[in-house]
Amino acid sequence: MPLVVYKSSAGSGKTSTLVREYLKLTLDNPWQFRNVLAITFTNKAANEMKERVLNALRLMVAGKTEEEDELKELKNELNISEEELREKAGKLLTAIIHDYDEFAVSTIDSFVHGIIKTFATDIKLPQNFEVVLDKDDIIPEIVQNLYDKVGIDKDVTNILVNFVIANFVEEKGHDPAKQICGVFEKQIEEQGFHYITKLLHLILADFHRIISRLEETFFALKEKIKKAGKEGYELFQEAGVEQAWVYQGKSGIYGYFSKIAALKQSKDVLPNSYVRTTIGEDKWYSGKCPAGQKPAIDSIKDKLVQKYETIQAMAHRYLMYGLLHRKIYDVALIKEIRQLFDDYAADNQKVHISEFNKKISETISGQPVPFIYERLGRKYTHFLIDEFQDTSILQWQNFLPLIEESLAYGRFNMLVGDAKQAIYRFRNGEVELFANLPELYPKAVTPGEKTTEQLLKSQYKEVVLESNYRSDREIVAFNNRFFEAVKQGMSEKIKKVYDHHTQLLPEKEDKSGGFVRIDLLEAEDAADYREKRLQQILANVRQLQDKAYRKKDICILTNQNKYAVEIASFLIANGYAIVSSESLLLKNAPEVRMIIAFLRLLLQQDDHVQLAAFIRNLLLVYPKHGSFHDVYSRSLPLMKKSVEAMLNDLGYGNVKENEMNGMSAYELTEYAMEKFFGSSNNNVFVHYFLDFVLENQHNGDGSLDAFLSHWDKKSDKAFIAMPEGKDAVRIMTIHKAKGLKFESVIVDFIPRNDTITKKEYWTDLDLPELKELKAGMYPVVKELNDVGLGHIYDEEAEKTELDLLNMVYVAFTRPVSALFIVSHRKGKKQNKFTAYIDAFLRSENVSPDAETWELGQLRMLKTKKDDEEANAEELKDMRSSSWKDLVTIARVDDVTWERMSVKKARTYGNLVHKMLSEITYAADVAPVVASYEVSGLLDAAEADKLRIKLEKLVQHNELRAYFTEGVQVRNESELVKKDAAGATFQRPDRVVIAGDELVLLDYKTGAREEEHKRQITGYAALFDALGYRNIKKLLVYINDDVEVVTV
């Protein structure tokens, strides 16, 4: 079997292809599914693929193969009858359901996490380490640990001071903390991993010596160069030669020696074309040179050439050392931060996700493949990898031995990707891994790498997916023509990426339409363009609405968050409901800001800034209190007494400081909600904020100070999860839109001015003066050309160009039926995007004066009946109460359910059980409830009540430990009991293994019954037979209260 590489394009059905290949591998042998590993890029994609596999099997079992083209194609490929297919599908479906944990479709991070857990001892990690996903969770503490050394550790102090000075000189801003955080991010990038390992033997004292020698060498070279320049300049002076007599005067060799004598800038050592002409072509005299003065020039020119050659002999080293010096303090700090990073992981048992691939690379390097399989505990025989264009070099190098082993046994493996959609280079994605296949990237050097490459070449089979199942005909035609025109002006490497961009035009009748419009705006300046852009976007939205497009059918894509905010604000001001990350930020709600300011005042009563923030947001919520000036002036003196006195004056006499003593951050937030907004309120921001506080309480110590610190780090990423059905215009960045489709898209693309994205380049070093410095960094600047390293700059510029073009490709391929593009008319300040538009319009022979270009016709959109707007019922009873009022331990049931019909109680009980089966840890409560609300199984009021009840359950003193991340959980795992009567299946609601204790939880709604005890005791007996001795049995009754009964 070969290594099949599917080269896809937007909307070409790659998920369907993955599902089909998965089923072909597993249908003949149902237990084979345990040996197939499918890797996707996101959890959403993994879940979608699982669901697609299961749904395909259900359709086959039901005999509905003919309803899906993909399944008909699969049946034909397998060359079996409908009955055979139904039988095979039934067996595979049963096998997967009965052994679902072995259904290996996951993200690469999840898979690697499993390996890391297996290798924990080998790589000196604690067995129960916590995974840190967000670098912002650890950067502040590590940076603070670095700061704590200032003034105590002279080496750290010296390096930091010089680092700040160097950044100031380079004009990189005046915020040391931000600069140090930037260095931290370089440390976690994969690009520098192998180079940093070559520096780990050095301590800061070593770096001081290295930096001293680097500076000594650099400044010694500088003085020698200046001396030669001065001597050359003096030759002119002593010979009485005036500047005007020499070829090109100040710009020629006369001015060159003058500048070298001062050498204010390193680049001055580089001769311009006039200087090179003088030396190379012996051209010394200007047109103004008197004939009688030419002998004076002739008398010194040989010596001048010698001085010039002396300077050039030193120029390369001088410039190279200067470039290295610009980054040497970054390198020293990276090494120190690396050590602090490792210390933090050891002390806190926390490992950042960026470490996974690095740790595996270190551990398996040089190990035979069977060792990897042995430690994994299973042997995957087939690998299917999706979104390969976003795979990093380390990820590929870690996977390669497994794929190599599989191919060596003739087993099927599959890679799917689209190099045109590689837009995650900032997350270590390397598109050249995919573009260069079957050759390895980086280039194969060692004998082992060459052998692997030869195996890949021998097994390689490329399949191009040419169809587009997403977009209508005219949109596909536009993208074919657009990218064909644009790629003509690109490098050969970029052209190779876009080799297969052309897609077949859809032939189905329902895909026959499509509309594309480009608007070219003329503007005098940036402010004028901003206004015209926004007005054009608004006009496009209205044009779509005139054709029966609902607001939810419209998505506006831009390439930067700040423009998304700008567009959202503009549309809101024009009366539009919008959905965007920024519009759904919790911190943008005045009610949330009011609570935060209140909590901060509890910690620091004399904080006038927080008092002002509290009052300003209070007045946004309740304008009746009066003007800001009046309320603030009245409140300020009262704050000297207490927060309670100030609030009493504002009419909140029910706030008592003695009631708040000893409360956790969560309890304080609930208290503030009730006192400021009433026990019943319908503000979704406030309730999501409460969920945010609860999630932090599970992961932190629950203190107010710890929560506020967490809020400062996370508030920029805390959003409301808005139901998909809401009728509102979507606004998002292109990165977030990848993999999605929208009925219509408006593209507002404003590229950054950067020619390059990556600012540093790691390299091996072998310098005679700095032998112990085996690796270093160069800044990626044009001056690299001057030291023979111009290819570094050129390669980065090329990659930045590809990043930009791929962003455009992703944006243009999202729509189904309509695409609007807003662009600046070509002018003196043309950017890359307008250059692309101009290249396309020229290929279409469009007049340079054209203001618009259109393709196709914007038709009336057919009304859709299958996705009506999500339930928008106003929430009238979202109660905020203390957990003490809701949770009690083993009280007598108050027979709540007698007021309900038996059918309704049973339905409610089933729903609660289903939701709890999807809750692994406490943090899962909010998203699980939200998913049921979005799906329509719960209305908003029911969802809120259940969310509160379930949060109290996972917060319960007797249950909290069993919903904490780190414990091993199995929800509704099936147990098989075999006896003379045959096999029976039993399914406890929740099994938790915490240390040497096994805990059984069984959920019940309604009254307590003796049967419940017999049932859970039966479960315990089965586990006892399996060898578990320390078994705890808990019945959890979920009625008006949550009651826990130990059996």
Coordinates of C-alpha atoms in Angstrom, one line a residue, residues 37-536:
L37 CA -4.9 6.9 13.9
A38 CA -6.5 9.9 12.3
I39 CA -5.0 13.3 13.1
T40 CA -6.8 16.6 12.6
F41 CA -5.9 20.2 13.4
T42 CA -8.7 21.2 15.8
N43 CA -11.0 19.5 18.3
K44 CA -14.0 20.6 16.2
A45 CA -12.5 18.9 13.1
A46 CA -11.9 15.7 15.1
N47 CA -15.4 15.6 16.4
E48 CA -16.8 16.3 12.9
M49 CA -14.8 13.4 11.4
K50 CA -16.0 11.0 14.2
E51 CA -19.6 12.1 13.6
R52 CA -19.2 11.7 9.8
V53 CA -17.8 8.2 10.2
L54 CA -20.6 7.1 12.6
N55 CA -23.3 8.7 10.5
A56 CA -22.0 7.0 7.4
L57 CA -22.2 3.7 9.2
R58 CA -25.7 4.3 10.4
L59 CA -26.8 5.1 6.9
M60 CA -25.2 1.9 5.6
V61 CA -26.8 -0.2 8.4
A62 CA -30.2 1.4 7.5
G63 CA -29.7 0.5 3.8
K64 CA -29.7 4.2 2.8
T65 CA -26.4 4.0 0.8
E66 CA -28.0 5.4 -2.3
E67 CA -28.9 8.6 -0.5
E68 CA -25.3 9.8 -0.4
D69 CA -23.0 10.1 -3.4
E70 CA -20.0 9.4 -1.2
L71 CA -21.4 6.1 0.1
K72 CA -22.4 5.0 -3.4
E73 CA -18.8 5.7 -4.5
L74 CA -17.5 3.7 -1.5
K75 CA -19.7 0.7 -2.3
N76 CA -18.5 0.7 -5.9
E77 CA -14.9 0.9 -4.8
L78 CA -15.3 -2.0 -2.4
N79 CA -17.2 -3.9 -5.1
I80 CA -19.7 -5.6 -2.7
S81 CA -23.4 -5.9 -2.5
E82 CA -25.7 -3.7 -0.4
E83 CA -26.3 -6.6 2.0
E84 CA -22.6 -7.2 2.5
L85 CA -22.0 -3.5 3.1
R86 CA -24.8 -3.4 5.6
E87 CA -23.4 -6.4 7.5
K88 CA -19.9 -5.0 7.6
A89 CA -21.1 -1.6 8.6
G90 CA -23.1 -3.1 11.5
K91 CA -20.1 -5.0 12.8
L92 CA -17.9 -1.9 12.6
L93 CA -20.4 0.4 14.2
T94 CA -20.9 -2.1 17.1
A95 CA -17.2 -2.4 17.6
I96 CA -16.7 1.3 17.7
I97 CA -19.5 1.9 20.1
H98 CA -18.5 -0.9 22.4
D99 CA -14.9 0.3 22.5
Y100 CA -15.3 4.0 21.8
D101 CA -12.1 5.0 23.7
E102 CA -10.1 3.2 21.0
F103 CA -11.8 5.3 18.2
A104 CA -8.5 7.2 17.5
V105 CA -9.5 10.5 15.8
S106 CA -7.8 13.3 17.6
T107 CA -5.8 16.5 17.3
I108 CA -2.1 16.2 17.1
D109 CA -1.8 17.9 20.5
S110 CA -4.0 15.3 22.1
F111 CA -2.0 12.4 20.6
V112 CA 1.3 14.0 21.6
H113 CA -0.1 14.6 25.1
G114 CA -0.7 10.9 25.4
I115 CA 2.9 10.1 24.4
I116 CA 4.2 12.7 26.8
K117 CA 2.2 11.0 29.6
T118 CA 3.8 7.7 28.6
F119 CA 7.3 9.2 28.5
A120 CA 6.8 11.3 31.7
T121 CA 9.4 9.4 33.7
D122 CA 12.0 9.3 30.8
I123 CA 11.8 13.0 30.3
K124 CA 11.8 13.9 34.0
L125 CA 8.3 15.2 34.2
P126 CA 5.9 14.5 37.1
Q127 CA 3.3 11.8 36.2
N128 CA 0.3 14.1 37.0
F129 CA 1.6 17.3 35.4
E130 CA -1.0 19.9 34.3
V131 CA -1.0 21.1 30.7
V132 CA -0.8 24.8 30.2
L133 CA -2.4 25.9 26.9
D134 CA -2.1 29.6 27.2
K135 CA 1.4 31.1 27.5
D136 CA -0.1 34.1 29.3
D137 CA -0.8 31.8 32.2
I138 CA 2.9 31.3 32.9
I139 CA 4.7 34.3 31.4
P140 CA 4.0 36.8 34.2
E141 CA 5.2 34.5 37.0
I142 CA 8.4 33.5 35.1
V143 CA 9.1 37.1 34.2
Q144 CA 8.5 38.1 37.9
N145 CA 11.0 35.4 38.9
L146 CA 13.5 37.0 36.6
Y147 CA 12.8 40.5 38.1
D148 CA 13.2 39.1 41.6
K149 CA 16.9 38.4 40.7
V150 CA 17.6 42.1 39.8
G151 CA 19.8 43.7 42.4
I152 CA 20.6 40.3 43.9
D153 CA 22.2 38.4 41.1
K154 CA 24.7 40.7 39.4
D155 CA 24.8 38.7 36.2
V156 CA 21.0 38.8 35.7
T157 CA 21.0 42.5 36.6
N158 CA 23.8 43.3 34.1
I159 CA 22.2 41.3 31.3
L160 CA 18.8 42.9 31.9
V161 CA 20.1 46.5 32.0
N162 CA 22.1 46.0 28.8
F163 CA 19.1 44.3 27.1
V164 CA 16.9 47.3 27.9
I165 CA 19.5 49.7 26.7
A166 CA 20.1 47.8 23.5
N167 CA 16.3 47.8 22.8
F168 CA 16.2 51.5 23.4
V169 CA 19.0 52.1 21.0
E170 CA 17.2 49.9 18.4
E171 CA 14.1 52.0 19.0
K172 CA 12.0 49.0 20.0
G173 CA 10.0 50.9 22.6
H174 CA 10.4 51.7 26.2
D175 CA 8.4 48.8 27.9
P176 CA 11.0 46.3 29.3
A177 CA 8.2 43.9 30.4
K178 CA 6.8 43.7 26.9
Q179 CA 10.3 43.2 25.4
I180 CA 11.1 40.4 27.9
C181 CA 7.8 38.7 27.1
G182 CA 8.8 38.9 23.5
V183 CA 12.0 37.1 24.4
F184 CA 10.0 34.5 26.2
E185 CA 7.9 33.8 23.1
K186 CA 11.1 33.2 21.1
Q187 CA 12.1 30.6 23.7
I188 CA 8.9 28.6 23.2
E189 CA 9.0 28.8 19.4
E190 CA 10.1 25.6 17.6
Q191 CA 12.4 27.5 15.3
G192 CA 15.1 28.0 17.9
F193 CA 14.7 24.7 19.8
H194 CA 17.8 22.9 18.5
Y195 CA 19.9 26.0 18.7
I196 CA 18.9 26.8 22.3
T197 CA 19.9 23.2 23.3
K198 CA 23.5 24.1 22.2
L199 CA 23.6 26.9 24.7
L200 CA 22.2 25.1 27.8
H201 CA 25.7 24.4 29.1
L202 CA 26.4 28.2 29.4
I203 CA 25.6 30.2 32.4
L204 CA 25.2 34.0 32.5
A205 CA 28.8 34.5 33.7
D206 CA 29.8 32.7 30.4
F207 CA 27.6 35.1 28.4
H208 CA 29.3 38.1 30.1
R209 CA 32.7 36.8 28.9
I210 CA 31.3 36.1 25.4
I211 CA 29.7 39.5 25.1
S212 CA 32.9 41.2 26.3
R213 CA 35.0 39.4 23.7
L214 CA 32.4 40.1 21.0
E215 CA 32.4 43.8 21.9
E216 CA 36.2 43.8 22.1
T217 CA 36.5 42.3 18.7
F218 CA 33.8 44.5 17.2
F219 CA 35.2 47.7 18.6
A220 CA 38.8 46.7 17.7
L221 CA 37.7 46.1 14.1
K222 CA 35.9 49.4 14.2
E223 CA 39.0 51.3 15.3
K224 CA 41.2 49.7 12.7
I225 CA 38.6 50.5 10.0
K226 CA 38.4 54.1 11.2
K227 CA 42.2 54.4 11.2
A228 CA 42.4 53.2 7.6
G229 CA 39.6 55.6 6.7
K230 CA 41.4 58.5 8.4
E231 CA 44.6 57.6 6.7
G232 CA 42.9 57.6 3.3
Y233 CA 41.2 60.9 4.0
E234 CA 44.5 62.4 5.1
L235 CA 46.1 61.3 1.8
F236 CA 43.7 63.6 0.0
Q237 CA 44.4 66.4 2.4
E238 CA 48.2 66.1 2.2
A239 CA 48.1 66.0 -1.6
G240 CA 46.0 69.1 -1.6
V241 CA 43.2 67.3 -3.5
E242 CA 39.8 69.0 -3.1
Q243 CA 36.6 67.0 -2.9
A244 CA 35.1 68.5 -6.0
W245 CA 38.0 67.3 -8.1
V246 CA 37.4 63.6 -7.3
Y247 CA 34.8 61.5 -9.2
Q248 CA 31.3 62.1 -7.8
G249 CA 32.8 64.3 -5.0
K250 CA 31.0 63.8 -1.7
S251 CA 29.2 60.7 -3.0
G252 CA 32.4 59.1 -4.4
I253 CA 35.6 57.8 -2.8
Y254 CA 36.5 61.1 -1.3
G255 CA 33.3 61.2 0.8
Y256 CA 33.7 57.5 1.5
F257 CA 37.0 57.9 3.3
S258 CA 35.6 60.9 5.1
K259 CA 32.7 58.9 6.4
I260 CA 34.9 55.9 7.3
A261 CA 37.1 58.2 9.4
A262 CA 34.1 59.0 11.6
L263 CA 32.2 55.6 11.1
K264 CA 29.0 56.8 12.8
Q265 CA 27.0 53.9 11.2
S266 CA 28.2 50.4 10.5
K267 CA 26.8 50.4 7.0
D268 CA 29.1 53.2 6.1
V269 CA 31.9 50.6 5.5
L270 CA 30.0 49.5 2.4
P271 CA 31.0 51.2 -0.8
N272 CA 28.4 52.5 -3.1
S273 CA 28.4 52.1 -6.9
Y274 CA 30.5 55.2 -7.4
V275 CA 33.2 54.0 -5.1
R276 CA 33.2 50.6 -6.8
T277 CA 33.5 52.3 -10.2
T278 CA 36.5 54.3 -9.0
I279 CA 38.3 51.2 -7.7
G280 CA 37.2 48.8 -10.4
E281 CA 37.4 51.0 -13.5
D282 CA 40.2 53.4 -12.3
K283 CA 37.9 56.4 -12.7
W284 CA 39.2 59.1 -10.3
Y285 CA 38.6 62.5 -11.8
S286 CA 35.4 64.6 -11.8
G287 CA 34.5 66.8 -14.7
K288 CA 35.5 69.8 -12.5
C289 CA 39.1 68.5 -11.9
P290 CA 41.7 70.9 -13.3
A291 CA 44.2 69.2 -15.6
G292 CA 47.0 70.3 -13.5
Q293 CA 45.6 68.6 -10.4
K294 CA 45.3 65.1 -12.0
P295 CA 48.9 64.2 -11.2
A296 CA 48.2 64.9 -7.5
I297 CA 45.4 62.4 -7.5
D298 CA 47.5 59.9 -9.5
S299 CA 50.3 60.1 -6.9
I300 CA 48.0 58.8 -4.1
K301 CA 45.5 56.5 -5.8
D302 CA 47.6 53.4 -5.3
K303 CA 47.8 54.0 -1.6
L304 CA 44.1 54.8 -1.5
V305 CA 43.3 51.5 -3.2
Q306 CA 45.4 49.8 -0.5
K307 CA 43.5 51.6 2.3
Y308 CA 40.2 50.6 0.6
E309 CA 41.2 47.0 0.4
T310 CA 42.3 47.1 4.1
I311 CA 38.9 48.3 5.0
Q312 CA 37.1 45.7 2.9
A313 CA 39.2 42.9 4.3
M314 CA 37.7 43.7 7.8
A315 CA 34.2 44.9 6.7
H316 CA 32.6 41.5 6.5
R317 CA 33.6 40.5 10.1
Y318 CA 32.9 43.9 11.4
L319 CA 29.3 43.9 10.0
M320 CA 28.7 40.3 11.0
Y321 CA 29.8 40.9 14.6
G322 CA 27.6 44.0 14.7
L323 CA 24.6 42.0 13.6
L324 CA 25.3 39.3 16.2
H325 CA 25.7 42.0 18.8
R326 CA 22.2 43.4 18.1
K327 CA 20.7 40.1 19.3
I328 CA 23.3 38.8 21.8
Y329 CA 21.4 40.0 24.9
D330 CA 18.2 38.3 23.6
V331 CA 20.2 35.1 23.3
A332 CA 21.6 35.4 26.8
L333 CA 18.1 36.1 28.2
I334 CA 16.5 33.2 26.3
K335 CA 19.0 30.9 27.9
E336 CA 18.2 32.3 31.4
I337 CA 14.4 32.2 30.8
R338 CA 14.7 28.6 29.5
Q339 CA 16.2 27.7 32.9
L340 CA 13.4 29.6 34.8
F341 CA 10.9 27.9 32.5
D342 CA 12.2 24.4 33.4
D343 CA 12.3 25.4 37.1
Y344 CA 8.7 26.6 37.0
A345 CA 7.5 23.3 35.4
A346 CA 9.3 21.3 38.1
D347 CA 8.0 23.4 41.0
N348 CA 4.4 23.7 39.8
Q349 CA 4.0 20.5 37.9
K350 CA 2.8 22.5 34.9
V351 CA 4.0 22.0 31.4
H352 CA 3.3 24.4 28.5
I353 CA 1.9 22.7 25.4
S354 CA 4.8 24.0 23.3
E355 CA 7.1 21.6 25.1
F356 CA 5.4 18.5 24.0
N357 CA 7.0 18.0 20.6
K358 CA 10.4 19.2 21.9
K359 CA 10.3 16.7 24.7
I360 CA 9.4 13.8 22.4
S361 CA 12.1 14.8 19.9
E362 CA 14.7 14.7 22.7
T363 CA 13.4 11.4 24.0
I364 CA 13.0 9.4 20.8
S365 CA 16.1 10.8 19.0
G366 CA 18.2 7.8 18.1
Q367 CA 15.7 5.3 19.5
P368 CA 14.4 2.4 17.3
V369 CA 10.8 2.6 16.3
P370 CA 9.7 -0.5 18.4
F371 CA 10.7 1.4 21.5
I372 CA 8.1 4.1 20.6
Y373 CA 5.4 1.5 20.0
E374 CA 6.2 -0.3 23.2
R375 CA 5.9 2.8 25.3
L376 CA 2.7 3.9 23.6
G377 CA 1.2 0.6 24.7
R378 CA -0.4 -0.1 21.3
K379 CA 0.7 -0.2 17.7
Y380 CA -1.0 1.9 15.1
T381 CA -0.6 0.5 11.7
H382 CA -2.2 3.2 9.6
F383 CA -1.8 7.0 9.9
L384 CA -4.2 9.5 8.3
I385 CA -3.1 13.1 8.8
D386 CA -5.3 16.1 7.9
E387 CA -4.3 19.8 7.4
F388 CA -0.7 18.7 6.8
Q389 CA 0.2 22.2 5.5
D390 CA -0.1 23.4 9.1
T391 CA 2.2 20.7 10.6
S392 CA 5.4 21.9 12.2
I393 CA 8.8 20.5 11.5
L394 CA 9.1 18.9 14.9
Q395 CA 5.7 17.3 14.6
W396 CA 6.6 15.8 11.3
Q397 CA 10.0 14.6 12.5
N398 CA 8.3 12.9 15.5
F399 CA 5.7 11.3 13.3
L400 CA 8.0 10.3 10.5
P401 CA 9.5 7.2 12.2
L402 CA 6.0 5.8 12.8
I403 CA 5.0 6.4 9.2
E404 CA 8.3 5.0 8.0
E405 CA 7.7 1.8 10.0
S406 CA 4.2 1.5 8.6
L407 CA 5.3 2.0 5.0
A408 CA 8.1 -0.6 5.5
Y409 CA 5.4 -3.2 6.2
G410 CA 3.4 -2.1 3.1
R411 CA 0.6 -0.4 5.0
F412 CA -1.6 2.4 3.8
N413 CA -0.9 5.9 5.1
M414 CA -2.4 9.2 4.0
L415 CA -1.7 12.9 4.2
V416 CA -4.2 15.6 3.2
G417 CA -3.5 19.3 2.9
D418 CA -3.8 22.5 0.9
A419 CA -0.6 24.6 0.8
K420 CA -2.7 27.5 -0.4
Q421 CA -4.4 27.6 3.0
A422 CA -1.3 27.5 5.1
I423 CA -1.8 30.6 7.3
Y424 CA -0.6 29.4 10.7
R425 CA 3.2 29.9 10.3
F426 CA 3.1 32.0 13.6
R427 CA 2.1 28.7 15.3
N428 CA 5.1 26.9 13.8
G429 CA 3.3 25.6 10.8
E430 CA 5.8 24.9 7.9
V431 CA 4.1 24.7 4.5
E432 CA 7.3 23.5 2.8
L433 CA 6.9 20.2 4.5
F434 CA 3.9 19.6 2.3
A435 CA 5.0 21.5 -0.8
N436 CA 8.3 19.6 -1.1
L437 CA 6.8 16.1 -0.7
P438 CA 8.0 13.4 -1.3
E439 CA 11.3 15.1 -0.5
L440 CA 12.1 15.9 3.1
Y441 CA 12.2 19.4 4.4
P442 CA 14.7 20.5 5.7
K443 CA 16.8 18.9 3.1
A444 CA 17.9 15.3 3.8
V445 CA 21.5 15.3 5.0
T446 CA 22.3 12.2 7.0
P447 CA 22.3 8.6 5.6
G448 CA 19.2 7.8 7.7
E449 CA 17.3 10.9 6.4
K450 CA 18.2 9.9 2.8
T451 CA 17.0 6.4 3.4
T452 CA 13.7 7.7 4.7
E453 CA 13.3 10.1 1.8
Q454 CA 13.9 7.2 -0.6
L455 CA 11.2 5.2 1.0
L456 CA 8.7 8.1 0.8
K457 CA 9.5 8.5 -2.9
S458 CA 9.1 4.8 -3.6
Q459 CA 5.6 4.8 -1.9
Y460 CA 4.4 8.2 -2.9
K461 CA 1.2 8.7 -4.8
E462 CA -0.3 12.1 -5.3
V463 CA -4.0 12.7 -5.9
V464 CA -5.4 16.2 -6.7
L465 CA -8.9 17.0 -5.5
E466 CA -10.2 19.3 -8.3
S467 CA -13.9 19.8 -7.4
N468 CA -15.5 22.5 -5.3
Y469 CA -18.6 21.5 -3.4
R470 CA -18.9 24.7 -1.5
S471 CA -19.1 27.7 -3.8
D472 CA -21.4 28.6 -6.7
R473 CA -20.0 28.5 -10.3
E474 CA -19.1 32.1 -10.8
I475 CA -17.2 32.3 -7.5
V476 CA -15.2 29.3 -8.4
A477 CA -14.5 30.8 -11.9
F478 CA -13.4 34.1 -10.3
N479 CA -11.0 32.4 -8.0
N480 CA -9.5 30.3 -10.8
R481 CA -8.9 33.5 -12.9
F482 CA -7.8 35.7 -10.0
F483 CA -5.0 33.4 -8.6
E484 CA -3.9 32.5 -12.1
A485 CA -3.3 36.2 -12.8
V486 CA -1.7 37.0 -9.4
K487 CA 0.7 34.0 -9.3
Q488 CA 2.4 35.2 -12.6
G489 CA 4.3 37.8 -10.7
M490 CA 5.4 35.5 -7.9
S491 CA 8.5 33.5 -7.2
E492 CA 8.9 29.9 -8.5
K493 CA 8.4 28.6 -5.0
I494 CA 5.0 30.4 -4.6
K495 CA 4.0 29.4 -8.1
K496 CA 4.6 25.7 -7.1
V497 CA 2.2 26.1 -4.2
Y498 CA -0.4 27.4 -6.6
D499 CA 0.2 24.7 -9.2
H500 CA -3.2 23.1 -8.7
H501 CA -5.3 26.1 -7.7
T502 CA -7.7 25.7 -10.6
Q503 CA -10.9 23.9 -9.7
L504 CA -13.5 22.3 -11.9
L505 CA -16.6 24.4 -12.3
P506 CA -19.7 23.0 -10.6
E507 CA -22.1 21.4 -12.9
K508 CA -25.1 20.9 -10.6
E509 CA -28.1 23.2 -11.2
D510 CA -28.1 24.5 -7.7
K511 CA -24.5 25.7 -8.1
S512 CA -25.0 27.4 -11.4
G513 CA -25.1 31.0 -10.1
G514 CA -22.8 33.1 -7.9
F515 CA -21.8 36.8 -7.7
V516 CA -18.5 38.6 -7.3
R517 CA -18.1 42.4 -7.0
I518 CA -14.9 44.4 -6.5
D519 CA -15.2 48.0 -5.3
L520 CA -12.2 50.3 -6.0
L521 CA -12.3 53.3 -3.6
E522 CA -10.5 56.6 -4.3
A523 CA -9.3 58.3 -1.1
E524 CA -7.1 61.2 -0.3
D525 CA -5.7 59.8 2.9
A526 CA -6.1 57.0 5.5
A527 CA -9.0 58.8 7.3
D528 CA -10.8 59.3 4.1
Y529 CA -10.3 55.7 3.0
R530 CA -11.6 54.5 6.4
E531 CA -14.8 56.4 6.0
K532 CA -15.3 55.3 2.5
R533 CA -14.5 51.6 3.4
L534 CA -17.1 51.6 6.1
Q535 CA -19.8 53.2 4.0
Q536 CA -19.1 50.7 1.2

